[in-house]
C-alpha cells in the first residue's frame, strides 16, 4: 500500500519510525516529530508543540532501550 504525503510517495514501511543510529539525535527527533504531526493531523488530533514532542520522544526512546 502507498500513501502520498505532500509530494513524497511513501510505503507502509516509511510510516513506522525507526531510530537511525547513523544520524544525530536531533535528526531522528525531527523525522519522528514530522511523522507524528502528520499522523495526529490525519486523526484530527492537535499536534504537539516542539517542547511537548521532545518530552514524548525522550520517553519513546527511553522505553525502547528498556
Coordinates of N, CA, C and O in Angstrom, one line a residue, residues 8 15 21 39 44 49 57 61:
X8 N 5.8 13.7 -1.6 CA 6.6 12.4 -1.4 C 5.6 11.2 -1.3 O 4.7 11.2 -0.6
X15 N 6.1 4.7 7.1 CA 5.2 5.3 8.1 C 5.5 4.8 9.5 O 4.8 5.3 10.5
X21 N 20.7 5.0 13.9 CA 21.9 5.2 14.6 C 23.0 6.0 13.8 O 23.9 6.5 14.4
X39 N 0.6 12.2 11.5 CA -0.3 11.2 12.0 C -1.4 11.8 12.8 O -2.6 11.5 12.7
X44 N -7.3 13.9 13.2 CA -8.0 15.1 13.8 C -7.5 15.5 15.2 O -8.3 16.2 15.9
X49 N 3.4 20.6 20.6 CA 4.4 21.7 20.4 C 5.7 21.0 20.3 O 5.8 19.8 20.7
X57 N 9.1 12.1 22.7 CA 10.2 11.4 22.0 C 11.2 10.8 23.0 O 11.6 9.7 22.8
X61 N 12.1 6.9 23.2 CA 13.4 6.4 23.0 C 13.9 5.7 24.3 O 14.4 4.6 24.2

